[in-house]
């Protein structure tokens, strides 16, 4: 699982840090730190954070699954 936060969009509302504290952390006034490759065990928390972010700044990359599906369709 890969997480990307658009820091230009992020307003430091800290919803993500509240819902997924193992992945997102607010430092200082508005500085957001996050783990770009969090453990799968935190997926539910990350999904909640993605949903809760008021400015939709968090992107959850599911390319792992997409790649698998693509490979399946290529293997004709
Ligand atoms: S919830 Fe969204 S706006 Fe708030 S700190 Fe997290 S990424 Fe930034």
PDB file of N, CA and C and ligand atoms in Angstrom:
ATOM      1  N   UNK A   1       0.861  -1.191   0.000  1.00  0.00           N
ATOM      2  CA  UNK A   1       0.000   0.000   0.000  1.00  0.00           C
ATOM      3  C   UNK A   1       0.893   1.235   0.000  1.00  0.00           C
ATOM      4  N   UNK A   2       0.538   2.166  -0.837  1.00  0.00           N
ATOM      5  CA  UNK A   2       1.321   3.403  -0.905  1.00  0.00           C
ATOM      6  C   UNK A   2       0.403   4.592  -0.628  1.00  0.00           C
ATOM      7  N   UNK A   3       0.884   5.498   0.203  1.00  0.00           N
ATOM      8  CA  UNK A   3       0.099   6.680   0.564  1.00  0.00           C
ATOM      9  C   UNK A   3       0.845   7.924   0.087  1.00  0.00           C
ATOM     10  N   UNK A   4       0.114   8.818  -0.537  1.00  0.00           N
ATOM     11  CA  UNK A   4       0.677  10.105  -0.944  1.00  0.00           C
ATOM     12  C   UNK A   4      -0.247  11.204  -0.439  1.00  0.00           C
ATOM     13  N   UNK A   5       0.330  12.201   0.197  1.00  0.00           N
ATOM     14  CA  UNK A   5      -0.461  13.357   0.620  1.00  0.00           C
ATOM     15  C   UNK A   5      -0.049  14.553  -0.227  1.00  0.00           C
ATOM     16  N   UNK A   6      -1.025  15.177  -0.840  1.00  0.00           N
ATOM     17  CA  UNK A   6      -0.780  16.409  -1.587  1.00  0.00           C
ATOM     18  C   UNK A   6      -0.619  17.540  -0.569  1.00  0.00           C
ATOM     19  N   UNK A   7       0.635  17.855  -0.269  1.00  0.00           N
ATOM     20  CA  UNK A   7       0.903  18.822   0.803  1.00  0.00           C
ATOM     21  C   UNK A   7       0.538  20.247   0.397  1.00  0.00           C
ATOM     22  N   UNK A   8       0.348  20.482  -0.900  1.00  0.00           N
ATOM     23  CA  UNK A   8      -0.142  21.801  -1.319  1.00  0.00           C
ATOM     24  C   UNK A   8      -1.616  21.966  -0.977  1.00  0.00           C
ATOM     25  N   UNK A   9      -2.304  20.832  -0.931  1.00  0.00           N
ATOM     26  CA  UNK A   9      -3.729  20.839  -0.655  1.00  0.00           C
ATOM     27  C   UNK A   9      -4.005  20.727   0.852  1.00  0.00           C
ATOM     28  N   UNK A  10      -3.153  19.989   1.552  1.00  0.00           N
ATOM     29  CA  UNK A  10      -3.339  19.725   2.984  1.00  0.00           C
ATOM     30  C   UNK A  10      -3.385  21.031   3.770  1.00  0.00           C
ATOM     31  N   UNK A  11      -4.393  21.140   4.606  1.00  0.00           N
ATOM     32  CA  UNK A  11      -4.563  22.347   5.425  1.00  0.00           C
ATOM     33  C   UNK A  11      -4.266  22.077   6.894  1.00  0.00           C
ATOM     34  N   UNK A  12      -3.729  20.907   7.192  1.00  0.00           N
ATOM     35  CA  UNK A  12      -3.354  20.592   8.562  1.00  0.00           C
ATOM     36  C   UNK A  12      -4.527  20.428   9.506  1.00  0.00           C
ATOM     37  N   UNK A  13      -5.635  19.918   8.983  1.00  0.00           N
ATOM     38  CA  UNK A  13      -6.809  19.735   9.847  1.00  0.00           C
ATOM     39  C   UNK A  13      -6.629  18.589  10.838  1.00  0.00           C
ATOM     40  N   UNK A  14      -5.672  17.706  10.554  1.00  0.00           N
ATOM     41  CA  UNK A  14      -5.277  16.633  11.478  1.00  0.00           C
ATOM     42  C   UNK A  14      -6.317  15.525  11.641  1.00  0.00           C
ATOM     43  N   UNK A  15      -7.318  15.487  10.780  1.00  0.00           N
ATOM     44  CA  UNK A  15      -8.269  14.373  10.837  1.00  0.00           C
ATOM     45  C   UNK A  15      -7.524  13.052  10.632  1.00  0.00           C
ATOM     46  N   UNK A  16      -6.573  13.058   9.709  1.00  0.00           N
ATOM     47  CA  UNK A  16      -5.839  11.834   9.401  1.00  0.00           C
ATOM     48  C   UNK A  16      -5.017  11.376  10.601  1.00  0.00           C
ATOM     49  N   UNK A  17      -4.371  12.315  11.284  1.00  0.00           N
ATOM     50  CA  UNK A  17      -3.541  11.968  12.441  1.00  0.00           C
ATOM     51  C   UNK A  17      -4.404  11.426  13.578  1.00  0.00           C
ATOM     52  N   UNK A  18      -5.641  11.875  13.639  1.00  0.00           N
ATOM     53  CA  UNK A  18      -6.567  11.403  14.664  1.00  0.00           C
ATOM     54  C   UNK A  18      -7.051   9.992  14.343  1.00  0.00           C
ATOM     55  N   UNK A  19      -7.335   9.728  13.054  1.00  0.00           N
ATOM     56  CA  UNK A  19      -7.926   8.448  12.658  1.00  0.00           C
ATOM     57  C   UNK A  19      -6.881   7.364  12.382  1.00  0.00           C
ATOM     58  N   UNK A  20      -5.698   7.769  11.958  1.00  0.00           N
ATOM     59  CA  UNK A  20      -4.635   6.798  11.668  1.00  0.00           C
ATOM     60  C   UNK A  20      -3.318   7.305  12.253  1.00  0.00           C
ATOM     61  N   UNK A  21      -3.218   7.326  13.576  1.00  0.00           N
ATOM     62  CA  UNK A  21      -2.034   7.914  14.222  1.00  0.00           C
ATOM     63  C   UNK A  21      -0.744   7.150  13.957  1.00  0.00           C
ATOM     64  N   UNK A  22      -0.854   5.889  13.510  1.00  0.00           N
ATOM     65  CA  UNK A  22       0.362   5.135  13.198  1.00  0.00           C
ATOM     66  C   UNK A  22       0.945   5.535  11.851  1.00  0.00           C
ATOM     67  N   UNK A  23       0.154   6.227  11.061  1.00  0.00           N
ATOM     68  CA  UNK A  23       0.586   6.566   9.701  1.00  0.00           C
ATOM     69  C   UNK A  23       0.807   8.073   9.536  1.00  0.00           C
ATOM     70  N   UNK A  24      -0.072   8.873  10.149  1.00  0.00           N
ATOM     71  CA  UNK A  24       0.002  10.329   9.992  1.00  0.00           C
ATOM     72  C   UNK A  24       0.295  10.992  11.338  1.00  0.00           C
ATOM     73  N   UNK A  25       1.091  12.033  11.284  1.00  0.00           N
ATOM     74  CA  UNK A  25       1.476  12.724  12.512  1.00  0.00           C
ATOM     75  C   UNK A  25       1.630  14.207  12.197  1.00  0.00           C
ATOM     76  N   UNK A  26       1.064  15.028  13.046  1.00  0.00           N
ATOM     77  CA  UNK A  26       1.202  16.476  12.858  1.00  0.00           C
ATOM     78  C   UNK A  26       2.347  16.974  13.734  1.00  0.00           C
ATOM     79  N   UNK A  27       3.262  17.705  13.119  1.00  0.00           N
ATOM     80  CA  UNK A  27       4.375  18.289  13.855  1.00  0.00           C
ATOM     81  C   UNK A  27       4.257  19.798  13.796  1.00  0.00           C
ATOM     82  N   UNK A  28       4.293  20.401  14.943  1.00  0.00           N
ATOM     83  CA  UNK A  28       4.235  21.863  14.973  1.00  0.00           C
ATOM     84  C   UNK A  28       2.872  22.364  14.565  1.00  0.00           C
ATOM     85  N   UNK A  29       2.836  23.501  13.909  1.00  0.00           N
ATOM     86  CA  UNK A  29       1.565  24.141  13.546  1.00  0.00           C
ATOM     87  C   UNK A  29       0.790  23.359  12.487  1.00  0.00           C
ATOM     88  N   UNK A  30       1.432  23.103  11.335  1.00  0.00           N
ATOM     89  CA  UNK A  30       0.704  22.475  10.235  1.00  0.00           C
ATOM     90  C   UNK A  30       1.510  21.418   9.499  1.00  0.00           C
ATOM     91  N   UNK A  31       2.718  21.105   9.996  1.00  0.00           N
ATOM     92  CA  UNK A  31       3.568  20.179   9.256  1.00  0.00           C
ATOM     93  C   UNK A  31       3.074  18.749   9.436  1.00  0.00           C
ATOM     94  N   UNK A  32       2.743  18.119   8.331  1.00  0.00           N
ATOM     95  CA  UNK A  32       2.249  16.744   8.367  1.00  0.00           C
ATOM     96  C   UNK A  32       3.375  15.788   7.987  1.00  0.00           C
ATOM     97  N   UNK A  33       3.606  14.812   8.851  1.00  0.00           N
ATOM     98  CA  UNK A  33       4.533  13.731   8.531  1.00  0.00           C
ATOM     99  C   UNK A  33       3.701  12.476   8.327  1.00  0.00           C
ATOM    100  N   UNK A  34       4.122  11.635   7.388  1.00  0.00           N
ATOM    101  CA  UNK A  34       3.377  10.395   7.183  1.00  0.00           C
ATOM    102  C   UNK A  34       4.290   9.320   6.635  1.00  0.00           C
ATOM    103  N   UNK A  35       3.847   8.096   6.793  1.00  0.00           N
ATOM    104  CA  UNK A  35       4.592   6.953   6.274  1.00  0.00           C
ATOM    105  C   UNK A  35       4.084   6.668   4.855  1.00  0.00           C
ATOM    106  N   UNK A  36       4.921   6.819   3.856  1.00  0.00           N
ATOM    107  CA  UNK A  36       4.459   6.625   2.484  1.00  0.00           C
ATOM    108  C   UNK A  36       4.140   5.164   2.148  1.00  0.00           C
ATOM    109  N   UNK A  37       4.714   4.239   2.914  1.00  0.00           N
ATOM    110  CA  UNK A  37       4.426   2.823   2.662  1.00  0.00           C
ATOM    111  C   UNK A  37       4.027   2.128   3.959  1.00  0.00           C
ATOM    112  N   UNK A  38       2.853   2.438   4.458  1.00  0.00           N
ATOM    113  CA  UNK A  38       2.442   1.857   5.737  1.00  0.00           C
ATOM    114  C   UNK A  38       2.116   0.365   5.618  1.00  0.00           C
ATOM    115  N   UNK A  39       2.184  -0.299   6.741  1.00  0.00           N
ATOM    116  CA  UNK A  39       1.864  -1.720   6.805  1.00  0.00           C
ATOM    117  C   UNK A  39       0.401  -1.949   6.421  1.00  0.00           C
ATOM    118  N   UNK A  40       0.149  -3.063   5.768  1.00  0.00           N
ATOM    119  CA  UNK A  40      -1.230  -3.406   5.363  1.00  0.00           C
ATOM    120  C   UNK A  40      -2.185  -3.454   6.555  1.00  0.00           C
ATOM    121  N   UNK A  41      -1.643  -3.726   7.726  1.00  0.00           N
ATOM    122  CA  UNK A  41      -2.478  -3.821   8.930  1.00  0.00           C
ATOM    123  C   UNK A  41      -3.206  -2.509   9.211  1.00  0.00           C
ATOM    124  N   UNK A  42      -2.700  -1.413   8.671  1.00  0.00           N
ATOM    125  CA  UNK A  42      -3.296  -0.095   8.940  1.00  0.00           C
ATOM    126  C   UNK A  42      -4.226   0.359   7.811  1.00  0.00           C
ATOM    127  N   UNK A  43      -4.509  -0.518   6.880  1.00  0.00           N
ATOM    128  CA  UNK A  43      -5.299  -0.117   5.710  1.00  0.00           C
ATOM    129  C   UNK A  43      -6.647   0.493   6.109  1.00  0.00           C
ATOM    130  N   UNK A  44      -7.348  -0.151   7.044  1.00  0.00           N
ATOM    131  CA  UNK A  44      -8.664   0.366   7.438  1.00  0.00           C
ATOM    132  C   UNK A  44      -8.555   1.777   7.993  1.00  0.00           C
ATOM    133  N   UNK A  45      -7.529   1.999   8.829  1.00  0.00           N
ATOM    134  CA  UNK A  45      -7.323   3.337   9.397  1.00  0.00           C
ATOM    135  C   UNK A  45      -7.028   4.349   8.290  1.00  0.00           C
ATOM    136  N   UNK A  46      -6.193   3.932   7.334  1.00  0.00           N
ATOM    137  CA  UNK A  46      -5.828   4.853   6.246  1.00  0.00           C
ATOM    138  C   UNK A  46      -7.066   5.184   5.402  1.00  0.00           C
ATOM    139  N   UNK A  47      -7.886   4.180   5.135  1.00  0.00           N
ATOM    140  CA  UNK A  47      -9.105   4.425   4.352  1.00  0.00           C
ATOM    141  C   UNK A  47     -10.004   5.416   5.084  1.00  0.00           C
ATOM    142  N   UNK A  48     -10.110   5.270   6.396  1.00  0.00           N
ATOM    143  CA  UNK A  48     -10.908   6.234   7.180  1.00  0.00           C
ATOM    144  C   UNK A  48     -10.320   7.640   7.065  1.00  0.00           C
ATOM    145  N   UNK A  49      -8.997   7.731   7.112  1.00  0.00           N
ATOM    146  CA  UNK A  49      -8.344   9.035   7.006  1.00  0.00           C
ATOM    147  C   UNK A  49      -8.591   9.651   5.631  1.00  0.00           C
ATOM    148  N   UNK A  50      -8.490   8.830   4.588  1.00  0.00           N
ATOM    149  CA  UNK A  50      -8.742   9.313   3.217  1.00  0.00           C
ATOM    150  C   UNK A  50     -10.153   9.885   3.137  1.00  0.00           C
ATOM    151  N   UNK A  51     -11.109   9.153   3.702  1.00  0.00           N
ATOM    152  CA  UNK A  51     -12.507   9.567   3.652  1.00  0.00           C
ATOM    153  C   UNK A  51     -12.742  10.828   4.465  1.00  0.00           C
ATOM    154  N   UNK A  52     -12.038  10.958   5.574  1.00  0.00           N
ATOM    155  CA  UNK A  52     -12.303  12.061   6.504  1.00  0.00           C
ATOM    156  C   UNK A  52     -11.592  13.362   6.131  1.00  0.00           C
ATOM    157  N   UNK A  53     -10.548  13.277   5.325  1.00  0.00           N
ATOM    158  CA  UNK A  53      -9.793  14.498   5.005  1.00  0.00           C
ATOM    159  C   UNK A  53     -10.718  15.503   4.317  1.00  0.00           C
ATOM    160  N   UNK A  54     -10.866  16.688   4.892  1.00  0.00           N
ATOM    161  CA  UNK A  54     -11.834  17.663   4.359  1.00  0.00           C
ATOM    162  C   UNK A  54     -11.458  18.209   2.983  1.00  0.00           C
ATOM    163  N   UNK A  55     -10.198  18.080   2.609  1.00  0.00           N
ATOM    164  CA  UNK A  55      -9.778  18.637   1.308  1.00  0.00           C
ATOM    165  C   UNK A  55      -9.308  17.543   0.335  1.00  0.00           C
ATOM    166  N   UNK A  56      -9.606  16.288   0.660  1.00  0.00           N
ATOM    167  CA  UNK A  56      -9.227  15.145  -0.187  1.00  0.00           C
ATOM    168  C   UNK A  56      -7.753  15.199  -0.595  1.00  0.00           C
ATOM    169  N   UNK A  57      -6.890  15.421   0.385  1.00  0.00           N
ATOM    170  CA  UNK A  57      -5.463  15.545   0.093  1.00  0.00           C
ATOM    171  C   UNK A  57      -4.732  14.208   0.114  1.00  0.00           C
ATOM    172  N   UNK A  58      -5.380  13.168   0.631  1.00  0.00           N
ATOM    173  CA  UNK A  58      -4.697  11.881   0.789  1.00  0.00           C
ATOM    174  C   UNK A  58      -5.073  10.953  -0.355  1.00  0.00           C
ATOM    175  N   UNK A  59      -4.053  10.436  -1.014  1.00  0.00           N
ATOM    176  CA  UNK A  59      -4.273   9.466  -2.082  1.00  0.00           C
ATOM    177  C   UNK A  59      -3.771   8.115  -1.617  1.00  0.00           C
ATOM    178  N   UNK A  60      -4.596   7.110  -1.769  1.00  0.00           N
ATOM    179  CA  UNK A  60      -4.211   5.748  -1.432  1.00  0.00           C
ATOM    180  C   UNK A  60      -4.036   4.992  -2.732  1.00  0.00           C
ATOM    181  N   UNK A  61      -2.797   4.604  -2.992  1.00  0.00           N
ATOM    182  CA  UNK A  61      -2.468   3.934  -4.244  1.00  0.00           C
ATOM    183  C   UNK A  61      -2.743   2.447  -4.115  1.00  0.00           C
ATOM    184  N   UNK A  62      -3.632   1.928  -4.951  1.00  0.00           N
ATOM    185  CA  UNK A  62      -3.922   0.494  -4.930  1.00  0.00           C
ATOM    186  C   UNK A  62      -3.343  -0.168  -6.164  1.00  0.00           C
ATOM    187  N   UNK A  63      -2.209   0.349  -6.617  1.00  0.00           N
ATOM    188  CA  UNK A  63      -1.630  -0.153  -7.861  1.00  0.00           C
ATOM    189  C   UNK A  63      -1.253  -1.622  -7.749  1.00  0.00           C
ATOM    190  N   UNK A  64      -1.000  -2.101  -6.535  1.00  0.00           N
ATOM    191  CA  UNK A  64      -0.667  -3.521  -6.375  1.00  0.00           C
ATOM    192  C   UNK A  64      -1.751  -4.377  -7.015  1.00  0.00           C
ATOM    193  N   UNK A  65      -3.003  -4.066  -6.660  1.00  0.00           N
ATOM    194  CA  UNK A  65      -4.124  -4.835  -7.180  1.00  0.00           C
ATOM    195  C   UNK A  65      -4.316  -4.557  -8.670  1.00  0.00           C
ATOM    196  N   UNK A  66      -4.147  -3.285  -9.076  1.00  0.00           N
ATOM    197  CA  UNK A  66      -4.334  -2.902 -10.469  1.00  0.00           C
ATOM    198  C   UNK A  66      -3.325  -3.632 -11.355  1.00  0.00           C
ATOM    199  N   UNK A  67      -2.081  -3.721 -10.890  1.00  0.00           N
ATOM    200  CA  UNK A  67      -1.049  -4.412 -11.668  1.00  0.00           C
ATOM    201  C   UNK A  67      -1.429  -5.869 -11.847  1.00  0.00           C
ATOM    202  N   UNK A  68      -1.920  -6.468 -10.790  1.00  0.00           N
ATOM    203  CA  UNK A  68      -2.320  -7.870 -10.866  1.00  0.00           C
ATOM    204  C   UNK A  68      -3.429  -8.053 -11.907  1.00  0.00           C
ATOM    205  N   UNK A  69      -4.423  -7.142 -11.891  1.00  0.00           N
ATOM    206  CA  UNK A  69      -5.526  -7.230 -12.835  1.00  0.00           C
ATOM    207  C   UNK A  69      -5.015  -7.022 -14.265  1.00  0.00           C
ATOM    208  N   UNK A  70      -4.093  -6.055 -14.439  1.00  0.00           N
ATOM    209  CA  UNK A  70      -3.535  -5.785 -15.763  1.00  0.00           C
ATOM    210  C   UNK A  70      -2.780  -6.972 -16.308  1.00  0.00           C
ATOM    211  N   UNK A  71      -1.995  -7.601 -15.452  1.00  0.00           N
ATOM    212  CA  UNK A  71      -1.234  -8.763 -15.880  1.00  0.00           C
ATOM    213  C   UNK A  71      -2.180  -9.885 -16.323  1.00  0.00           C
ATOM    214  N   UNK A  72      -3.283 -10.015 -15.587  1.00  0.00           N
ATOM    215  CA  UNK A  72      -4.242 -11.073 -15.903  1.00  0.00           C
ATOM    216  C   UNK A  72      -4.840 -10.837 -17.285  1.00  0.00           C
ATOM    217  N   UNK A  73      -5.171  -9.572 -17.621  1.00  0.00           N
ATOM    218  CA  UNK A  73      -5.789  -9.293 -18.915  1.00  0.00           C
ATOM    219  C   UNK A  73      -4.776  -9.396 -20.055  1.00  0.00           C
ATOM    220  N   UNK A  74      -3.481  -9.179 -19.750  1.00  0.00           N
ATOM    221  CA  UNK A  74      -2.462  -9.292 -20.792  1.00  0.00           C
ATOM    222  C   UNK A  74      -2.162 -10.753 -21.144  1.00  0.00           C
ATOM    223  N   UNK A  75      -2.373 -11.618 -20.185  1.00  0.00           N
ATOM    224  CA  UNK A  75      -2.020 -13.026 -20.377  1.00  0.00           C
ATOM    225  C   UNK A  75      -3.113 -13.764 -21.132  1.00  0.00           C
ATOM    226  N   UNK A  76      -3.300 -13.386 -22.388  1.00  0.00           N
ATOM    227  CA  UNK A  76      -4.333 -14.022 -23.182  1.00  0.00           C
ATOM    228  C   UNK A  76      -3.851 -15.298 -23.853  1.00  0.00           C
TER     229      UNK A  76
HETATM  230  S1  LIG B   1      -6.813  15.352   7.200  1.00  0.00           S
HETATM  231 FE1  LIG B   1      -6.178  16.127   5.204  1.00  0.00          FE
HETATM  232  S2  LIG B   1      -5.935  18.316   5.494  1.00  0.00           S
HETATM  233 FE2  LIG B   1      -5.945  17.375   7.506  1.00  0.00          FE
HETATM  234  S3  LIG B   1      -3.805  17.024   7.999  1.00  0.00           S
HETATM  235 FE3  LIG B   1      -4.592  15.157   7.085  1.00  0.00          FE
HETATM  236  S4  LIG B   1      -4.130  15.365   4.911  1.00  0.00           S
HETATM  237 FE4  LIG B   1      -3.955  17.385   5.804  1.00  0.00          FE
END
